[in-house]
XYZ file of C-alpha atoms in Angstrom:
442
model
C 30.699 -15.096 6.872
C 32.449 -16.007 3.392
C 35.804 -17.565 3.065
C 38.332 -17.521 0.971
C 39.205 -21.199 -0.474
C 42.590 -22.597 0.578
C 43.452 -23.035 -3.578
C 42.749 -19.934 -4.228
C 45.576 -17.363 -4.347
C 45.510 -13.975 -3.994
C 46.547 -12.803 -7.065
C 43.872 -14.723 -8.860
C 41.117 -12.368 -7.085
C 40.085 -9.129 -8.729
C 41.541 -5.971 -7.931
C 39.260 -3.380 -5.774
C 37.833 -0.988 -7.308
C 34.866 1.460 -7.049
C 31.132 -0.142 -6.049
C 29.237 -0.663 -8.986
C 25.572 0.684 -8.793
C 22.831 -1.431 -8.689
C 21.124 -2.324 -12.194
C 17.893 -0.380 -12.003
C 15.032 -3.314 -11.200
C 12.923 -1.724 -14.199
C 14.813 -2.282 -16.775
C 12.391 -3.824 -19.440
C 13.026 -7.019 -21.110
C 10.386 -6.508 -24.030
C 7.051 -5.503 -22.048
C 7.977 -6.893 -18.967
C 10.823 -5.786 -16.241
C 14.219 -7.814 -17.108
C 14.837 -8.806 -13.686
C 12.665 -12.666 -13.489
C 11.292 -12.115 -10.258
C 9.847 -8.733 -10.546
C 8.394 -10.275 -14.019
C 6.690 -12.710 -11.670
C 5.274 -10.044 -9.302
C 4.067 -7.785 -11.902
C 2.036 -10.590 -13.475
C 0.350 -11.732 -10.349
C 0.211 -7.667 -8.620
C -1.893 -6.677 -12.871
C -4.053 -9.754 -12.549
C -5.080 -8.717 -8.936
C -5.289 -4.881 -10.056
C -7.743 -5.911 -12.788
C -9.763 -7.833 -10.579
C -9.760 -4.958 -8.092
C -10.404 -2.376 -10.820
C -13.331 -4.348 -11.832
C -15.229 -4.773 -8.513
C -14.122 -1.326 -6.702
C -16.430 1.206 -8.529
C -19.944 -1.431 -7.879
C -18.662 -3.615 -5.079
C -21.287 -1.307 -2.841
C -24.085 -0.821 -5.124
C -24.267 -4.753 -5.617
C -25.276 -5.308 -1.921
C -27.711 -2.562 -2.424
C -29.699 -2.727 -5.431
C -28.984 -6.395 -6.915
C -28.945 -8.032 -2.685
C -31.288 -5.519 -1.545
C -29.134 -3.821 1.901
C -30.114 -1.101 3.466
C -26.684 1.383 2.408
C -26.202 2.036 5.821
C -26.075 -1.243 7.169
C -23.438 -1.919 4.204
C -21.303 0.541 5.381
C -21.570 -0.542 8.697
C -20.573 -4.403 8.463
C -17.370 -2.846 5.783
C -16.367 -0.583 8.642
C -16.157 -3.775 11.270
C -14.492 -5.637 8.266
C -11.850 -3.466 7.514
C -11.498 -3.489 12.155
C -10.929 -7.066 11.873
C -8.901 -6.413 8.809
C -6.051 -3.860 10.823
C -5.852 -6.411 14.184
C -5.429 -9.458 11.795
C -2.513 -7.384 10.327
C 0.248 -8.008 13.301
C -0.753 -11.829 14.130
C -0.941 -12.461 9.744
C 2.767 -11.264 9.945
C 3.809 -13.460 12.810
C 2.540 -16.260 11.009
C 4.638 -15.304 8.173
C 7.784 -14.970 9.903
C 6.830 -18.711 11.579
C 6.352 -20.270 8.674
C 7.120 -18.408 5.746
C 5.434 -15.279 4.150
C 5.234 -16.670 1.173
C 3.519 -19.469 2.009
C 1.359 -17.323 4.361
C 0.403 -15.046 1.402
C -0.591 -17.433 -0.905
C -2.711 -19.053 1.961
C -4.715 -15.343 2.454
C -5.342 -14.812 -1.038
C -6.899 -17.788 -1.259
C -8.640 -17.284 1.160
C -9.723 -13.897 0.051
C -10.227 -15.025 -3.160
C -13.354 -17.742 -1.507
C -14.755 -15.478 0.736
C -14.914 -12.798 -2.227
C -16.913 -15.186 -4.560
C -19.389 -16.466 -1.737
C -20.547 -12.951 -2.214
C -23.041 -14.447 -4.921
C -24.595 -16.631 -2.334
C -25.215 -13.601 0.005
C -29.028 -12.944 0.526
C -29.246 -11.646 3.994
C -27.509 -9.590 6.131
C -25.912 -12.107 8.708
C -24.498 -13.628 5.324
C -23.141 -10.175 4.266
C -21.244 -9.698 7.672
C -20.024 -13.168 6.796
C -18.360 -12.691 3.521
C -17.413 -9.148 4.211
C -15.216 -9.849 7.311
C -13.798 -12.344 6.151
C -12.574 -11.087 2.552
C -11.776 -7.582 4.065
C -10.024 -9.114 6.862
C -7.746 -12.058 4.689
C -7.317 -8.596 1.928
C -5.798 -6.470 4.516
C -3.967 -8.904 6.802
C -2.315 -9.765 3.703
C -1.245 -5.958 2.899
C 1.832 -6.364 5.506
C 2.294 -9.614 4.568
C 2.655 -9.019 0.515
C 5.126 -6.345 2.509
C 7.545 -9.171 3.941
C 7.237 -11.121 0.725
C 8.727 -8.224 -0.996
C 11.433 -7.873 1.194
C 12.384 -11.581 0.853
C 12.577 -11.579 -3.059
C 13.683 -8.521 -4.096
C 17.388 -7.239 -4.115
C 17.562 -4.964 -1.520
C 19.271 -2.365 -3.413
C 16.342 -1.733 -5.402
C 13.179 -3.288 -3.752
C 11.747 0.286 -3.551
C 12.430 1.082 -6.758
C 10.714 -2.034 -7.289
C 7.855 -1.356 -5.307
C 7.305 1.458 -6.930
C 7.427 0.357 -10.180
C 4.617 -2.319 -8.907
C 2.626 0.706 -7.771
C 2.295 1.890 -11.608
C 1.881 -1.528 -12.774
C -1.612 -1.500 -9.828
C -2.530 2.268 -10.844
C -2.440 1.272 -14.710
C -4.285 -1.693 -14.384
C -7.009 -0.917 -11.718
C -7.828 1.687 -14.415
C -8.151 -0.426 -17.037
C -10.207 -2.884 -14.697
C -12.813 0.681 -13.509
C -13.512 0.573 -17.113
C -14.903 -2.363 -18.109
C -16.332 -1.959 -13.968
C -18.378 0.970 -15.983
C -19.969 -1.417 -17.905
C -21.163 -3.410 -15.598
C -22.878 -0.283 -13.801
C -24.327 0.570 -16.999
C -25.791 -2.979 -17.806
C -27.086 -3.074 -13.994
C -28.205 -6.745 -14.233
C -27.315 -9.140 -11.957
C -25.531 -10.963 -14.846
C -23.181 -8.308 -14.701
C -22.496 -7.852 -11.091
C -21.647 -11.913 -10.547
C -19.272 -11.651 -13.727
C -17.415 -9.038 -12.007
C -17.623 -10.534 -8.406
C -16.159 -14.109 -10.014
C -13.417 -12.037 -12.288
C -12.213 -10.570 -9.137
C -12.060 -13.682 -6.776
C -10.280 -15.181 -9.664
C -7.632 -12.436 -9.537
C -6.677 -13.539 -6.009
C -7.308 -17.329 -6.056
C -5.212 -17.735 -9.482
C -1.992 -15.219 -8.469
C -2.414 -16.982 -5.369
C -0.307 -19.585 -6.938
C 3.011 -17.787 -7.879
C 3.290 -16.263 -4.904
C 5.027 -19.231 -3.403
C 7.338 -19.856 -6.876
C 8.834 -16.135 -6.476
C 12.756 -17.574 -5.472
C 14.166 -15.727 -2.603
C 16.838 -13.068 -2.775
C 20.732 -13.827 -1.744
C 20.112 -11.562 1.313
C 16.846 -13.610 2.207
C 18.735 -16.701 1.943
C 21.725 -15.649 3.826
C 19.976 -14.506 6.860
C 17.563 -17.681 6.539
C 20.866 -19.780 7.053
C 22.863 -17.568 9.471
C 19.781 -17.898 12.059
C 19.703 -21.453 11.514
C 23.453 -21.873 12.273
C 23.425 -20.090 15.097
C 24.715 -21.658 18.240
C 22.654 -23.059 21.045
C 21.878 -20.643 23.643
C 22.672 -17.138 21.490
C 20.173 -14.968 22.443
C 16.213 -15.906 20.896
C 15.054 -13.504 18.402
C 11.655 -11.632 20.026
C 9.426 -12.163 17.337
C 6.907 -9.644 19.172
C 9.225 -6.693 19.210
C 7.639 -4.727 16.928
C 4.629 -4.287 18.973
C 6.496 -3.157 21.463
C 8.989 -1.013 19.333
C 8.100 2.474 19.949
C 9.878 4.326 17.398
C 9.254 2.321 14.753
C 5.476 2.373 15.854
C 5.679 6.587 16.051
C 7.268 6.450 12.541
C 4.221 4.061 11.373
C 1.287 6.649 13.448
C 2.831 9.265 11.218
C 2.905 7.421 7.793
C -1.065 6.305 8.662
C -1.657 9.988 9.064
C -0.336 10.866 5.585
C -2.040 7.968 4.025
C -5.481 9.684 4.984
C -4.429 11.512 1.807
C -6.022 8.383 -0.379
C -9.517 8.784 1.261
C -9.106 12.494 1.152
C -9.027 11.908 -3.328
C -11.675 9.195 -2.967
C -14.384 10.063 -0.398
C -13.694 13.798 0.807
C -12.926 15.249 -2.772
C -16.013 13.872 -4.166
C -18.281 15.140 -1.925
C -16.513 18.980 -1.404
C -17.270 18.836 -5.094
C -21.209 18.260 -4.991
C -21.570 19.867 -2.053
C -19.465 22.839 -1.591
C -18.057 23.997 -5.212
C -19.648 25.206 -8.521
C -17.418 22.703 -10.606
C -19.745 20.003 -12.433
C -19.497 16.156 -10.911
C -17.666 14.801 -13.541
C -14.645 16.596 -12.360
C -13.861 14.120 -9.371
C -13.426 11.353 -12.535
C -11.163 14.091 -14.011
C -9.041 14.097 -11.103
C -8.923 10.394 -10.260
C -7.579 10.272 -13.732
C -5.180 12.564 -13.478
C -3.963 11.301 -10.042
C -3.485 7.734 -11.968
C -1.448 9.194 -14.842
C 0.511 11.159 -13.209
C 1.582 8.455 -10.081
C 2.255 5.737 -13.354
C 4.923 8.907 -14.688
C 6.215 9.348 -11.502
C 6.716 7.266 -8.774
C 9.392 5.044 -9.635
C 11.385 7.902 -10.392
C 10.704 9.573 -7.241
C 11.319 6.133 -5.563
C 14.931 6.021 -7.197
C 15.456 9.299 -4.994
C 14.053 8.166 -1.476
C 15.236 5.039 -1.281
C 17.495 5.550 1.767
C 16.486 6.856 4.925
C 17.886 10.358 5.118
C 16.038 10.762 1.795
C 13.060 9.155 2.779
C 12.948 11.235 5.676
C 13.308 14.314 3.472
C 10.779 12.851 1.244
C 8.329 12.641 3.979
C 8.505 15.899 4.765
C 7.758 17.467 1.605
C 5.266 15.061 1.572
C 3.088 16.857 4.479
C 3.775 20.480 3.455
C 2.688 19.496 -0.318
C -0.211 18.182 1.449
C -0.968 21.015 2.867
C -0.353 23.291 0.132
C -3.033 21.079 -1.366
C -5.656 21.510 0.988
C -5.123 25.202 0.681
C -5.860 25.329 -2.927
C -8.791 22.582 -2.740
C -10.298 25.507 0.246
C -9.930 27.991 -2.554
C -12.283 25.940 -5.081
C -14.976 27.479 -3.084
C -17.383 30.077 -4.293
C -15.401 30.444 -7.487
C -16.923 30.096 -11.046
C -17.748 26.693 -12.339
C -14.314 26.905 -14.647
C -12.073 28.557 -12.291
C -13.172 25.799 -9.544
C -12.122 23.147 -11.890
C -8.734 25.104 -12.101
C -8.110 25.196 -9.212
C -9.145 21.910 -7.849
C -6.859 20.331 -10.645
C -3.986 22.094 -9.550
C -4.506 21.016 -5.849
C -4.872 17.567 -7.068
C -1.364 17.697 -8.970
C 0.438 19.161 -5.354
C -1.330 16.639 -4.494
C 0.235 13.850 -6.806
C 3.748 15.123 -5.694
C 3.431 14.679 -2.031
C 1.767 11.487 -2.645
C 4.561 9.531 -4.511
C 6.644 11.337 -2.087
C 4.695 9.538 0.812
C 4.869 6.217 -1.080
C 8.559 6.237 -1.545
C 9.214 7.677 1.603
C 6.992 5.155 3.591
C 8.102 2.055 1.676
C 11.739 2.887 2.662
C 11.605 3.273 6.454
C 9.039 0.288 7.060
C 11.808 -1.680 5.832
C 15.221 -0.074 6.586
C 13.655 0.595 10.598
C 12.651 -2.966 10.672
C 14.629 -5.861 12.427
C 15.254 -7.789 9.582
C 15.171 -11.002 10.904
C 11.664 -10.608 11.912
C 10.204 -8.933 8.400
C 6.714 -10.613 8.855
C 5.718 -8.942 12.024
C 7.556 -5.607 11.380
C 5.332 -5.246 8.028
C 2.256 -6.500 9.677
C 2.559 -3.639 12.037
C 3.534 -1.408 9.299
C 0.459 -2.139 6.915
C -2.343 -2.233 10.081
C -0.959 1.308 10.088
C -2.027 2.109 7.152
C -5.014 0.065 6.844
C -6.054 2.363 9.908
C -5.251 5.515 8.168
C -7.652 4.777 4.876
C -10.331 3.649 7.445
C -10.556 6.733 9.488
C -9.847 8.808 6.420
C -13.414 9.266 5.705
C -14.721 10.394 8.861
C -11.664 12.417 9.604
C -11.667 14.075 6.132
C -15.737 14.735 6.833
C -15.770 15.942 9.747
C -12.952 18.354 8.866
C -12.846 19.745 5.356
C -16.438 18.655 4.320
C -18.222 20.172 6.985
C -16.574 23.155 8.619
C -14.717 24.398 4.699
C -12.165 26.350 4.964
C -11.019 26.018 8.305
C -11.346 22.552 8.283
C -9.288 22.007 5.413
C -6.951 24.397 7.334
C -7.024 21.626 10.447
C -6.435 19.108 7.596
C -3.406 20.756 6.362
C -2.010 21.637 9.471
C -2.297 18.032 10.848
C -0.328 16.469 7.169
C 2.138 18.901 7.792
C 2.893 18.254 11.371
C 3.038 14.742 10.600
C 5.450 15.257 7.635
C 7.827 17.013 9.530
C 7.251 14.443 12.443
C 8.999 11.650 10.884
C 12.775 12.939 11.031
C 12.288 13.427 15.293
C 10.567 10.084 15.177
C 13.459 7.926 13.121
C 16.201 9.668 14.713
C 15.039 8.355 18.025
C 14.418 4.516 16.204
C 17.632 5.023 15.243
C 19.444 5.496 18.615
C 17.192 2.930 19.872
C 18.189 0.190 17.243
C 21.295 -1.406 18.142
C 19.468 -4.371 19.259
C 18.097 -5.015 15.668
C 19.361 -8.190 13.427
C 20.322 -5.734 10.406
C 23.397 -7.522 10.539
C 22.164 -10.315 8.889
């Protein structure tokens, strides 16, 4: 609580007047956002990107034709990575709130960043489960982490603004990185793969660093102090709550639905397209450009507009019936003319665009404002093993749905983004009667 100092009088304090609005976090300062700490997390979140960019388009075809895998063994051992990945999520963000989360991040990309380059030492398969579990598993624990840092260092006011605006910054750069990733694929050598592999474990190893030197926000630093001070025998934060905090766990069920949307552009899309459409291949590159542009155009202005919970809760709404609305026009694709395919898959991929910045925003928003904020770490590990679960089952939900049955399975598809959208207000309605108990005060 602040204090007024005993020399101070009180007509030498400012008069009231209305709340000023918070600067917008963007704001550039030559090429780079004004605001020094978002500077310093768009730095390390495009050298990361680049590296990601670089490796995602051959990271498979490496282990296949340069290692020598069977493809289906690959995709077995990354399916049991990215397992280990979503339970490390909830015990990576108790660590954080024990001993710091940004200390605990810069420890897992590290880590990620060794595991990632013993990938040139792989040359059997028990050496392959190695590496992959272990880079999957540091990479995705770290997602709710990265989740808590952000809610340490940036202003609350505009952290997801901020977020989104970090979002672009990935999109943008993880394209730039799949293009010189193209390359590589073209040379096919195993020159090229290793340059790749070594580029990318640099990108987490070397941001690793900074993450550490980002300062913390007033609000971090407030509630740091104001559990610190607090008197012997208050009542102990439970720093397993959010395991046990079944609102905010229906509210993160419902975003993991929604984020099947991602696999449903990179794995279902691509394959309704060879098998089940007259449009030519190259179209699924057509859309995941498109998808990029248009997310870099939009989402921090979409994030300005969900960035408290009644609007998030609006925004994830829309977000499900746009879905759906998308999976209606992808259905139509079928059977039509080569051109008119293209059409109309590009139009279903711009609905698409709309709900998913909508998701984003919307998702970003209630992880945090839902959360107990005393206990960030956990609260966003919980959060992100969400989501991590949502892009894994993507691909088997999205298959076994749209790919296979057509029409009425994009139909089930559609039906169950929908539901889910208009899930959330129910679901944070009932977190917020239950949340009196939560540290928000601080």
């Amino acid at each position: 609580m602040t204090t007024t100092p005993a020399s101070a009088s009180p007509a030498s304090s400012p008069p009231p007047g209305p709340p000023v609005p918070p600067k917008p976090a963007t704001r550039a300062a030559g090429l780079l956002p004004a605001d020094p700490t978002l500077r310093r997390a768009t730095v390390l979140t495009a050298a990361n990107s680049l590296g990601n960019g670089l490796y995602f388009p051959l990271g498979v075809l490496y282990f296949t034709r340069i290692v020598g895998l069977d493809a289906t063994s690959v995709g077995l051992g990354m399916t049991g990575a990215g397992l280990v990945g979503v339970v490390a999520g909830v015990p990576a963000g108790r660590a954080a709130d024990r001993w710091g989360a940004r200390r605990v991040g810069a420890w897992l990309w590290a880590g990620t960043g060794v595991a990632t380059a013993a990938y040139v030492l792989v040359q059997s398969y028990v050496g392959f489960l190695l590496a992959v579990v272990c880079a999957t598993g540091l990479q995705m624990a770290s997602r709710g982490v990265l989740g808590a840092i952000y809610a340490d260092v940036l202003p609350a006011a505009t952290r997801v603004e901020a977020r989104a605006y970090l979002r672009m910054v990935t999109n943008v750069f993880m394209g730039v990185g799949g293009a010189f990733g193209a390359i590589a694929l073209q040379l096919d050598t195993r020159g090229a793969y290793v340059t790749v592999i070594v580029v990318n474990a640099v990108s987490f190893a070397g941001p690793a660093l900074l993450l550490p030197r980002l300062p913390l926000a007033p609000h971090a630093l407030e509630r740091t102090g104001a559990v610190a001070d607090a008197p012997t025998g208050s009542p102990a934060v439970d720093r397993w709550r959010a395991v046990r905090d079944l609102p905010y766990l229906a509210v993160t069920v419902l975003n993991a639905i929604l984020v099947v949307q991602y696999t449903m552009s990179e794995v279902g899309l691509p394959l309704w397209i060879v098998e089940r459409t007259e449009a030519p291949r190259w179209t699924a590159a057509l859309l995941m450009i498109l998808n990029c542009v248009l997310v870099a155009l939009l989402q921090v202005r979409v994030a300005r507009r969900a960035s408290q919970v009644p609007s998030a809760v609006r925004a994830m709404g829309w977000s499900g019936l746009l879905l759906a609305a998308a999976c209606a026009v992808y259905a139509l694709s079928a059977g039509l003319p080569a051109v008119w395919a293209v059409l109309a898959l590009s139009v279903g991929a711009v609905v698409q665009v709309f709900a998913e910045v909508l998701s984003a925003a919307g998702g970003w928003t209630l992880g945090y404002e839902l959360a107990d904020s005393r206990v960030h770490g956990v609260y966003q590990g919980v959060f992100g093993a969400g989501m991590s679960a949502g892009m894994m089952a993507g691909p088997a939900l999205v298959t076994v749905t749209a790919v296979q049955h057509g029409t009425a399975g994009w139909a089930a598809l559609g039906v169950l983004f929908a539901a889910a959208g208009l899930a959330v207000g129910p679901a944070v309605r009932w977190a917020e009667r239950n949340g009196e108990w939560r540290g928000d005060q601080y």
